[in-house]
Structures are given as C-alpha cells and as structure tokens.
Amino acid sequence: MFDNLVTYHVHQSDPLPANNALAYQYILAENGLFIRAETHFFEAILPIASCIVRGLAPLRRHFRLKVPRIPTRLLDTILTDARRARRPDGGLNEVLYQFHHHGQTVQVKKPPQQTSIASVMAAGSDDAAVICDLHSHGNMRAFWSATDDTDEQGSQLYAVIGKLDMEPEIRLRVGVYAYWQPLPVTAVFTGCGRFQDLYLKEKQL
C-alpha cells in the first residue's frame, strides 16, 4: 500500500514544507489540529480542532484555486434550468449539477438522476475533471443538510442553491474528506450572478 496516503506534520516553524500526502495530511500547530489536501484544482488547509500546543508555530486556514475561476454565466444557466424542475403541483424538485473543469474551459452537466421535493440521487462520478457538485433545494433555503454531509465526503468543492422562485441564494464550501470550510462564491466563480451569497450576508451580520 501507499505509505504516504495520509501523512502527519508537527508545525514547529514557518514555512510549511511541501505537502507529501497523496490524500491528506494532518498538521498539529500551536492553535490546533488542521487537515491539508491538494487536488488538481485547489489546495486547502482546514481547522478541525482548536487547542493550544505550546512551543509550536500557529497556522491559518487557507484556500487557493489553482485553475481559472468558473464563469458566472454557468450559475445563471443552472438557475434557469433548476426552475424548470417542476412537479405536477408546480413545486420544485431538487436537481444536481456538476462542473467539469478542463484547464481553460468549464462545462456544467446534469448527470442522470432521480429527483424529488427533498432529495436527489445520481450515480457517482469518477471523472477527475469534476471540480464542484452543486445541488438545488428548490424553494427551500440554501443550507447544508445532514444528508449533504453524508454524501459530500470527498476532496472537492460543493455548492447548494435555494429559494429559486424568490430571491435565489447560494452557499459554497470546500470539502476535505468530511471536513468542510465555507467560502465566498467569488473564491471559485467569477461572480454570483442572480444569486445572493449567504457567506457574505452572514459575515455582515
């Protein structure tokens, strides 16, 4: 097996050494325990437990996109399509979309799926070009449900949209193997389009 699938680092001084983990690395720092991962698309350091460890160097959360940001127009395309996912009573079903990043170009695709008012089930994708999964909550608010947390276990970007017939809203997060960190939409997309970014809204409260 791979000895460096998961690695461990005690952060005694800056700068951090290069990430030598194939999957993820745990880092113990002065201010707690962090998890670190790097994919074709991004690098991220997420805090997972807060504590004080005397004698070590502090560490900060970090996210850096390694590819061009996703065009806003694709969010607008998704909003238009998700508003068409109507049941006979006029209500909206949930829908799943995937952003496929090919270096300089991005495509959004809707994989084969079964949808309902409160769930969407799609076949898993092993396409290495998928940078972000986005699903809709119809006219419910955009939030991370327990089901979302169970499903979104990879090292990837995830988004959820809601209130589609009212004032559409969106949330974005980066996931590193069942640990997550919220992000502003513009960290990954060129803009929010017709959506309100709940990350920014809640930062202002």
Short mmCIF file of N, CA, C and O in Angstrom, two decimals, residues 68-183:
data_model
loop_
_atom_site.label_atom_id
_atom_site.label_comp_id
_atom_site.label_asym_id
_atom_site.label_seq_id
_atom_site.Cartn_x
_atom_site.Cartn_y
_atom_site.Cartn_z
N PRO A 68 -8.36 28.63 -13.48
CA PRO A 68 -9.21 29.81 -13.65
C PRO A 68 -10.58 29.61 -12.99
O PRO A 68 -11.11 28.50 -12.96
N ARG A 69 -11.15 30.71 -12.49
CA ARG A 69 -12.46 30.63 -11.85
C ARG A 69 -13.56 30.26 -12.85
O ARG A 69 -13.43 30.49 -14.05
N ILE A 70 -14.64 29.71 -12.32
CA ILE A 70 -15.76 29.26 -13.14
C ILE A 70 -16.60 30.48 -13.55
O ILE A 70 -16.94 31.30 -12.70
N PRO A 71 -16.95 30.61 -14.83
CA PRO A 71 -17.71 31.78 -15.28
C PRO A 71 -19.09 31.88 -14.61
O PRO A 71 -19.79 30.87 -14.46
N THR A 72 -19.48 33.09 -14.26
CA THR A 72 -20.78 33.34 -13.62
C THR A 72 -21.94 32.88 -14.49
O THR A 72 -22.97 32.42 -13.97
N ARG A 73 -21.78 32.98 -15.80
CA ARG A 73 -22.89 32.65 -16.70
C ARG A 73 -23.37 31.21 -16.49
O ARG A 73 -24.55 30.90 -16.74
N LEU A 74 -22.49 30.32 -16.02
CA LEU A 74 -22.91 28.94 -15.78
C LEU A 74 -23.85 28.84 -14.58
O LEU A 74 -24.73 27.98 -14.55
N LEU A 75 -23.66 29.72 -13.58
CA LEU A 75 -24.62 29.77 -12.47
C LEU A 75 -25.98 30.23 -12.96
O LEU A 75 -27.02 29.72 -12.53
N ASP A 76 -26.00 31.22 -13.86
CA ASP A 76 -27.26 31.69 -14.40
C ASP A 76 -27.94 30.61 -15.24
O ASP A 76 -29.18 30.46 -15.22
N THR A 77 -27.15 29.82 -15.97
CA THR A 77 -27.70 28.71 -16.75
C THR A 77 -28.34 27.68 -15.83
O THR A 77 -29.43 27.16 -16.10
N ILE A 78 -27.68 27.40 -14.71
CA ILE A 78 -28.22 26.44 -13.75
C ILE A 78 -29.51 26.95 -13.13
O ILE A 78 -30.48 26.19 -12.97
N LEU A 79 -29.55 28.22 -12.78
CA LEU A 79 -30.77 28.78 -12.19
C LEU A 79 -31.95 28.62 -13.14
O LEU A 79 -33.05 28.19 -12.73
N THR A 80 -31.75 28.94 -14.40
CA THR A 80 -32.82 28.79 -15.39
C THR A 80 -33.28 27.35 -15.49
O THR A 80 -34.48 27.06 -15.52
N ASP A 81 -32.34 26.42 -15.53
CA ASP A 81 -32.69 25.01 -15.66
C ASP A 81 -33.35 24.47 -14.40
O ASP A 81 -34.35 23.73 -14.47
N ALA A 82 -32.83 24.83 -13.22
CA ALA A 82 -33.38 24.32 -11.96
C ALA A 82 -34.80 24.81 -11.74
O ALA A 82 -35.61 24.13 -11.09
N ARG A 83 -35.14 25.97 -12.27
CA ARG A 83 -36.51 26.49 -12.15
C ARG A 83 -37.50 25.71 -13.01
O ARG A 83 -38.71 25.84 -12.86
N ARG A 84 -36.99 24.87 -13.91
CA ARG A 84 -37.85 24.06 -14.77
C ARG A 84 -38.15 22.68 -14.16
O ARG A 84 -38.96 21.92 -14.71
N ALA A 85 -37.50 22.36 -13.06
CA ALA A 85 -37.66 21.03 -12.45
C ALA A 85 -38.95 20.98 -11.63
O ALA A 85 -38.94 20.84 -10.41
N ARG A 86 -40.08 21.11 -12.33
CA ARG A 86 -41.39 21.25 -11.70
C ARG A 86 -42.10 19.89 -11.55
O ARG A 86 -42.05 19.05 -12.43
N ARG A 87 -42.78 19.76 -10.43
CA ARG A 87 -43.70 18.65 -10.23
C ARG A 87 -45.08 19.05 -10.78
O ARG A 87 -45.31 20.23 -11.08
N PRO A 88 -46.01 18.11 -10.92
CA PRO A 88 -47.34 18.46 -11.43
C PRO A 88 -48.04 19.55 -10.62
O PRO A 88 -48.84 20.32 -11.18
N ASP A 89 -47.74 19.65 -9.31
CA ASP A 89 -48.37 20.68 -8.49
C ASP A 89 -47.67 22.03 -8.61
O ASP A 89 -48.06 23.00 -7.95
N GLY A 90 -46.63 22.12 -9.44
CA GLY A 90 -45.92 23.38 -9.63
C GLY A 90 -44.72 23.57 -8.74
O GLY A 90 -43.95 24.52 -8.93
N GLY A 91 -44.56 22.70 -7.73
CA GLY A 91 -43.41 22.80 -6.84
C GLY A 91 -42.13 22.35 -7.53
O GLY A 91 -42.16 21.75 -8.62
N LEU A 92 -41.01 22.66 -6.89
CA LEU A 92 -39.70 22.34 -7.48
C LEU A 92 -39.09 21.10 -6.84
O LEU A 92 -39.18 20.90 -5.63
N ASN A 93 -38.47 20.28 -7.66
CA ASN A 93 -37.66 19.17 -7.18
C ASN A 93 -36.21 19.62 -7.03
O ASN A 93 -35.78 20.61 -7.64
N GLU A 94 -35.45 18.89 -6.24
CA GLU A 94 -34.01 19.12 -6.17
C GLU A 94 -33.36 18.62 -7.46
O GLU A 94 -33.86 17.68 -8.10
N VAL A 95 -32.25 19.23 -7.83
CA VAL A 95 -31.51 18.84 -9.03
C VAL A 95 -30.02 18.91 -8.71
O VAL A 95 -29.58 19.77 -7.93
N LEU A 96 -29.24 18.03 -9.33
CA LEU A 96 -27.79 18.01 -9.15
C LEU A 96 -27.09 18.38 -10.45
O LEU A 96 -27.46 17.91 -11.52
N TYR A 97 -26.06 19.23 -10.32
CA TYR A 97 -25.23 19.62 -11.46
C TYR A 97 -23.76 19.40 -11.09
O TYR A 97 -23.39 19.47 -9.91
N GLN A 98 -22.94 19.17 -12.11
CA GLN A 98 -21.51 19.02 -11.90
C GLN A 98 -20.74 19.93 -12.86
O GLN A 98 -21.05 19.99 -14.05
N PHE A 99 -19.76 20.63 -12.30
CA PHE A 99 -18.88 21.47 -13.10
C PHE A 99 -17.64 20.66 -13.47
O PHE A 99 -16.92 20.18 -12.58
N HIS A 100 -17.38 20.54 -14.75
CA HIS A 100 -16.21 19.82 -15.26
C HIS A 100 -15.20 20.85 -15.75
O HIS A 100 -15.47 21.60 -16.69
N HIS A 101 -14.05 20.89 -15.10
CA HIS A 101 -13.02 21.88 -15.42
C HIS A 101 -11.92 21.22 -16.24
O HIS A 101 -11.34 20.21 -15.84
N HIS A 102 -11.65 21.81 -17.41
CA HIS A 102 -10.65 21.23 -18.33
C HIS A 102 -9.48 22.19 -18.55
O HIS A 102 -8.97 22.31 -19.66
N GLY A 103 -9.07 22.86 -17.50
CA GLY A 103 -7.92 23.75 -17.59
C GLY A 103 -8.33 25.17 -17.92
O GLY A 103 -8.32 26.04 -17.06
N GLN A 104 -8.70 25.42 -19.16
CA GLN A 104 -9.12 26.76 -19.57
C GLN A 104 -10.60 26.83 -19.88
O GLN A 104 -11.15 27.92 -20.06
N THR A 105 -11.27 25.70 -19.95
CA THR A 105 -12.70 25.68 -20.24
C THR A 105 -13.44 24.90 -19.15
O THR A 105 -12.88 23.99 -18.53
N VAL A 106 -14.69 25.28 -18.93
CA VAL A 106 -15.53 24.64 -17.92
C VAL A 106 -16.87 24.30 -18.54
O VAL A 106 -17.45 25.11 -19.27
N GLN A 107 -17.36 23.09 -18.27
CA GLN A 107 -18.69 22.68 -18.70
C GLN A 107 -19.52 22.35 -17.46
O GLN A 107 -18.98 21.84 -16.46
N VAL A 108 -20.81 22.62 -17.54
CA VAL A 108 -21.72 22.19 -16.48
C VAL A 108 -22.61 21.10 -17.06
O VAL A 108 -23.14 21.24 -18.16
N LYS A 109 -22.73 19.99 -16.32
CA LYS A 109 -23.51 18.85 -16.79
C LYS A 109 -24.49 18.43 -15.70
O LYS A 109 -24.23 18.61 -14.51
N LYS A 110 -25.60 17.86 -16.13
CA LYS A 110 -26.61 17.32 -15.22
C LYS A 110 -26.59 15.80 -15.39
O LYS A 110 -27.11 15.30 -16.38
N PRO A 111 -25.99 15.08 -14.46
CA PRO A 111 -25.89 13.63 -14.61
C PRO A 111 -27.27 12.96 -14.49
O PRO A 111 -28.20 13.56 -13.95
N PRO A 112 -27.42 11.75 -14.99
CA PRO A 112 -28.68 11.02 -14.80
C PRO A 112 -29.01 10.94 -13.31
O PRO A 112 -28.15 10.63 -12.49
N GLN A 113 -30.27 11.21 -12.96
CA GLN A 113 -30.62 11.32 -11.55
C GLN A 113 -32.10 11.09 -11.33
O GLN A 113 -32.91 11.22 -12.25
N GLN A 114 -32.41 10.76 -10.08
CA GLN A 114 -33.79 10.65 -9.63
C GLN A 114 -34.02 11.79 -8.65
O GLN A 114 -33.27 11.94 -7.69
N THR A 115 -35.07 12.58 -8.88
CA THR A 115 -35.27 13.77 -8.07
C THR A 115 -36.62 13.74 -7.36
O THR A 115 -37.57 13.09 -7.82
N SER A 116 -36.68 14.45 -6.25
CA SER A 116 -37.93 14.63 -5.53
C SER A 116 -37.89 16.00 -4.86
O SER A 116 -36.92 16.75 -4.99
N ILE A 117 -38.93 16.32 -4.11
CA ILE A 117 -39.00 17.62 -3.45
C ILE A 117 -37.88 17.81 -2.43
O ILE A 117 -37.45 18.93 -2.18
N ALA A 118 -37.37 16.71 -1.85
CA ALA A 118 -36.39 16.84 -0.77
C ALA A 118 -35.14 16.01 -0.97
O ALA A 118 -34.32 15.88 -0.06
N SER A 119 -34.94 15.46 -2.18
CA SER A 119 -33.73 14.66 -2.39
C SER A 119 -33.41 14.57 -3.87
O SER A 119 -34.28 14.78 -4.73
N VAL A 120 -32.17 14.27 -4.13
CA VAL A 120 -31.74 13.97 -5.50
C VAL A 120 -30.71 12.85 -5.41
O VAL A 120 -29.80 12.89 -4.58
N MET A 121 -30.89 11.82 -6.22
CA MET A 121 -29.99 10.67 -6.23
C MET A 121 -29.42 10.52 -7.63
O MET A 121 -30.17 10.42 -8.60
N ALA A 122 -28.09 10.54 -7.71
CA ALA A 122 -27.41 10.40 -9.00
C ALA A 122 -26.30 9.39 -8.87
O ALA A 122 -25.76 9.17 -7.77
N ALA A 123 -25.95 8.78 -9.98
CA ALA A 123 -24.82 7.85 -9.99
C ALA A 123 -23.55 8.63 -9.71
O ALA A 123 -23.36 9.74 -10.20
N GLY A 124 -22.68 8.08 -8.88
CA GLY A 124 -21.42 8.74 -8.57
C GLY A 124 -20.55 8.89 -9.81
O GLY A 124 -20.60 8.06 -10.72
N SER A 125 -19.77 9.94 -9.84
CA SER A 125 -18.89 10.20 -10.99
C SER A 125 -17.44 10.03 -10.58
O SER A 125 -17.01 10.55 -9.55
N ASP A 126 -16.69 9.28 -11.38
CA ASP A 126 -15.26 9.14 -11.12
C ASP A 126 -14.46 9.99 -12.11
O ASP A 126 -13.27 9.77 -12.31
N ASP A 127 -15.12 10.94 -12.73
CA ASP A 127 -14.47 11.83 -13.69
C ASP A 127 -13.56 12.80 -12.93
O ASP A 127 -14.03 13.60 -12.12
N ALA A 128 -12.27 12.71 -13.18
CA ALA A 128 -11.31 13.55 -12.47
C ALA A 128 -11.46 15.02 -12.82
O ALA A 128 -10.87 15.87 -12.15
N ALA A 129 -12.25 15.33 -13.85
CA ALA A 129 -12.44 16.72 -14.25
C ALA A 129 -13.50 17.43 -13.43
O ALA A 129 -13.69 18.64 -13.58
N VAL A 130 -14.24 16.72 -12.57
CA VAL A 130 -15.30 17.36 -11.78
C VAL A 130 -14.66 18.15 -10.64
O VAL A 130 -14.01 17.61 -9.76
N ILE A 131 -14.86 19.46 -10.68
CA ILE A 131 -14.31 20.34 -9.65
C ILE A 131 -15.33 20.66 -8.57
O ILE A 131 -14.98 20.88 -7.41
N CYS A 132 -16.63 20.67 -8.95
CA CYS A 132 -17.65 21.11 -8.00
C CYS A 132 -18.98 20.43 -8.27
O CYS A 132 -19.41 20.33 -9.43
N ASP A 133 -19.62 19.94 -7.21
CA ASP A 133 -21.00 19.47 -7.27
C ASP A 133 -21.90 20.58 -6.74
O ASP A 133 -21.61 21.17 -5.70
N LEU A 134 -22.99 20.85 -7.43
CA LEU A 134 -23.97 21.84 -6.99
C LEU A 134 -25.35 21.20 -7.04
O LEU A 134 -25.71 20.59 -8.05
N HIS A 135 -26.11 21.32 -5.97
CA HIS A 135 -27.48 20.83 -6.00
C HIS A 135 -28.43 21.92 -5.51
O HIS A 135 -28.05 22.81 -4.76
N SER A 136 -29.67 21.81 -5.96
CA SER A 136 -30.68 22.80 -5.60
C SER A 136 -31.54 22.28 -4.46
O SER A 136 -31.73 21.07 -4.30
N HIS A 137 -32.08 23.21 -3.70
CA HIS A 137 -33.09 22.90 -2.68
C HIS A 137 -34.45 23.47 -3.07
O HIS A 137 -35.29 23.71 -2.22
N GLY A 138 -34.63 23.69 -4.36
CA GLY A 138 -35.91 24.23 -4.81
C GLY A 138 -36.20 25.57 -4.17
O GLY A 138 -35.38 26.48 -4.22
N ASN A 139 -37.37 25.68 -3.54
CA ASN A 139 -37.74 26.93 -2.88
C ASN A 139 -37.44 26.92 -1.39
O ASN A 139 -37.80 27.88 -0.69
N MET A 140 -36.81 25.85 -0.91
CA MET A 140 -36.30 25.88 0.46
C MET A 140 -35.03 26.72 0.49
O MET A 140 -34.43 27.03 -0.54
N ARG A 141 -34.59 27.09 1.68
CA ARG A 141 -33.38 27.88 1.78
C ARG A 141 -32.16 27.05 1.41
O ARG A 141 -32.20 25.81 1.42
N ALA A 142 -31.08 27.71 1.09
CA ALA A 142 -29.82 27.03 0.79
C ALA A 142 -29.10 26.74 2.10
O ALA A 142 -28.69 27.66 2.81
N PHE A 143 -28.98 25.46 2.44
CA PHE A 143 -28.33 25.06 3.68
C PHE A 143 -27.71 23.68 3.48
O PHE A 143 -28.04 22.95 2.54
N TRP A 144 -26.81 23.33 4.38
CA TRP A 144 -26.18 22.01 4.32
C TRP A 144 -26.94 21.06 5.25
O TRP A 144 -26.96 21.23 6.46
N SER A 145 -27.59 20.07 4.68
CA SER A 145 -28.36 19.11 5.45
C SER A 145 -27.45 17.98 5.94
O SER A 145 -26.31 17.83 5.48
N ALA A 146 -27.96 17.18 6.86
CA ALA A 146 -27.22 16.01 7.32
C ALA A 146 -26.96 15.05 6.17
O ALA A 146 -25.90 14.41 6.10
N THR A 147 -27.91 14.98 5.23
CA THR A 147 -27.72 14.12 4.05
C THR A 147 -26.58 14.65 3.19
O THR A 147 -25.76 13.88 2.66
N ASP A 148 -26.51 15.98 3.04
CA ASP A 148 -25.40 16.58 2.28
C ASP A 148 -24.06 16.21 2.91
O ASP A 148 -23.11 15.84 2.20
N ASP A 149 -23.99 16.31 4.23
CA ASP A 149 -22.73 15.99 4.92
C ASP A 149 -22.35 14.53 4.71
O ASP A 149 -21.17 14.20 4.58
N THR A 150 -23.34 13.65 4.68
CA THR A 150 -23.07 12.23 4.46
C THR A 150 -22.60 11.97 3.04
O THR A 150 -21.70 11.14 2.81
N ASP A 151 -23.18 12.68 2.07
CA ASP A 151 -22.86 12.46 0.66
C ASP A 151 -21.54 13.12 0.24
O ASP A 151 -20.82 12.58 -0.61
N GLU A 152 -21.23 14.28 0.82
CA GLU A 152 -20.12 15.10 0.33
C GLU A 152 -18.86 14.81 1.14
O GLU A 152 -18.43 15.57 1.98
N GLN A 153 -18.27 13.65 0.85
CA GLN A 153 -17.15 13.13 1.64
C GLN A 153 -15.80 13.24 0.95
O GLN A 153 -14.79 12.84 1.51
N GLY A 154 -15.76 13.78 -0.25
CA GLY A 154 -14.52 13.80 -0.99
C GLY A 154 -13.70 15.06 -0.76
O GLY A 154 -14.02 15.90 0.09
N SER A 155 -12.64 15.17 -1.52
CA SER A 155 -11.83 16.39 -1.52
C SER A 155 -12.24 17.18 -2.75
O SER A 155 -11.71 16.99 -3.85
N GLN A 156 -13.22 18.07 -2.56
CA GLN A 156 -13.89 18.69 -3.69
C GLN A 156 -14.60 19.96 -3.22
O GLN A 156 -14.70 20.24 -2.03
N LEU A 157 -15.11 20.71 -4.19
CA LEU A 157 -15.94 21.87 -3.90
C LEU A 157 -17.41 21.48 -4.01
O LEU A 157 -17.79 20.66 -4.86
N TYR A 158 -18.22 22.09 -3.14
CA TYR A 158 -19.65 21.79 -3.11
C TYR A 158 -20.44 23.09 -2.99
O TYR A 158 -20.04 24.00 -2.27
N ALA A 159 -21.58 23.13 -3.68
CA ALA A 159 -22.45 24.30 -3.60
C ALA A 159 -23.89 23.85 -3.49
O ALA A 159 -24.27 22.76 -3.94
N VAL A 160 -24.71 24.70 -2.87
CA VAL A 160 -26.14 24.45 -2.76
C VAL A 160 -26.87 25.76 -3.03
O VAL A 160 -26.40 26.84 -2.62
N ILE A 161 -27.98 25.67 -3.75
CA ILE A 161 -28.78 26.86 -4.06
C ILE A 161 -30.20 26.65 -3.55
O ILE A 161 -30.66 25.51 -3.41
N GLY A 162 -30.90 27.75 -3.27
CA GLY A 162 -32.26 27.65 -2.76
C GLY A 162 -33.05 28.92 -3.04
O GLY A 162 -32.54 29.88 -3.61
N LYS A 163 -34.34 28.88 -2.63
CA LYS A 163 -35.28 29.99 -2.82
C LYS A 163 -35.31 30.44 -4.29
O LYS A 163 -35.26 31.63 -4.61
N LEU A 164 -35.43 29.47 -5.17
CA LEU A 164 -35.25 29.74 -6.60
C LEU A 164 -36.33 30.63 -7.19
O LEU A 164 -36.08 31.37 -8.15
N ASP A 165 -37.56 30.55 -6.67
CA ASP A 165 -38.63 31.37 -7.20
C ASP A 165 -38.76 32.71 -6.47
O ASP A 165 -39.63 33.52 -6.80
N MET A 166 -37.90 32.93 -5.48
CA MET A 166 -37.97 34.17 -4.70
C MET A 166 -36.71 34.99 -4.95
O MET A 166 -36.53 35.52 -6.03
N GLU A 167 -35.85 35.09 -3.96
CA GLU A 167 -34.56 35.73 -4.14
C GLU A 167 -33.50 34.64 -4.05
O GLU A 167 -33.11 34.24 -2.96
N PRO A 168 -33.06 34.12 -5.18
CA PRO A 168 -32.18 32.95 -5.17
C PRO A 168 -30.92 33.17 -4.33
O PRO A 168 -30.32 34.24 -4.35
N GLU A 169 -30.56 32.14 -3.58
CA GLU A 169 -29.38 32.23 -2.71
C GLU A 169 -28.48 31.02 -2.91
O GLU A 169 -28.92 29.98 -3.41
N ILE A 170 -27.23 31.18 -2.51
CA ILE A 170 -26.23 30.14 -2.76
C ILE A 170 -25.24 30.07 -1.60
O ILE A 170 -24.94 31.09 -0.96
N ARG A 171 -24.78 28.85 -1.34
CA ARG A 171 -23.67 28.62 -0.41
C ARG A 171 -22.61 27.79 -1.12
O ARG A 171 -22.93 26.94 -1.96
N LEU A 172 -21.36 28.02 -0.75
CA LEU A 172 -20.23 27.28 -1.31
C LEU A 172 -19.32 26.83 -0.19
O LEU A 172 -19.11 27.56 0.78
N ARG A 173 -18.77 25.63 -0.30
CA ARG A 173 -17.79 25.16 0.68
C ARG A 173 -16.77 24.26 0.01
O ARG A 173 -17.03 23.67 -1.04
N VAL A 174 -15.61 24.19 0.61
CA VAL A 174 -14.59 23.23 0.18
C VAL A 174 -14.62 22.08 1.17
O VAL A 174 -14.71 22.29 2.39
N GLY A 175 -14.58 20.88 0.65
CA GLY A 175 -14.58 19.69 1.49
C GLY A 175 -13.27 18.95 1.39
O GLY A 175 -12.70 18.81 0.30
N VAL A 176 -12.77 18.50 2.53
CA VAL A 176 -11.57 17.66 2.58
C VAL A 176 -11.90 16.45 3.43
O VAL A 176 -11.80 16.47 4.66
N TYR A 177 -12.42 15.40 2.76
CA TYR A 177 -12.70 14.13 3.42
C TYR A 177 -13.50 14.29 4.70
O TYR A 177 -13.07 13.92 5.79
N ALA A 178 -14.70 14.87 4.55
CA ALA A 178 -15.69 15.02 5.63
C ALA A 178 -15.36 16.14 6.61
O ALA A 178 -15.94 16.21 7.69
N TYR A 179 -14.46 17.02 6.26
CA TYR A 179 -14.27 18.30 6.95
C TYR A 179 -14.55 19.38 5.90
O TYR A 179 -14.16 19.25 4.74
N TRP A 180 -15.21 20.46 6.35
CA TRP A 180 -15.65 21.48 5.39
C TRP A 180 -15.31 22.87 5.89
O TRP A 180 -15.21 23.12 7.09
N GLN A 181 -15.17 23.77 4.93
CA GLN A 181 -14.92 25.17 5.23
C GLN A 181 -15.74 26.02 4.27
O GLN A 181 -15.62 25.87 3.04
N PRO A 182 -16.61 26.92 4.78
CA PRO A 182 -17.36 27.79 3.87
C PRO A 182 -16.45 28.76 3.14
O PRO A 182 -15.42 29.19 3.67
N LEU A 183 -16.84 29.09 1.92
CA LEU A 183 -16.07 30.01 1.08
C LEU A 183 -16.99 31.04 0.47
O LEU A 183 -18.16 30.76 0.20
#
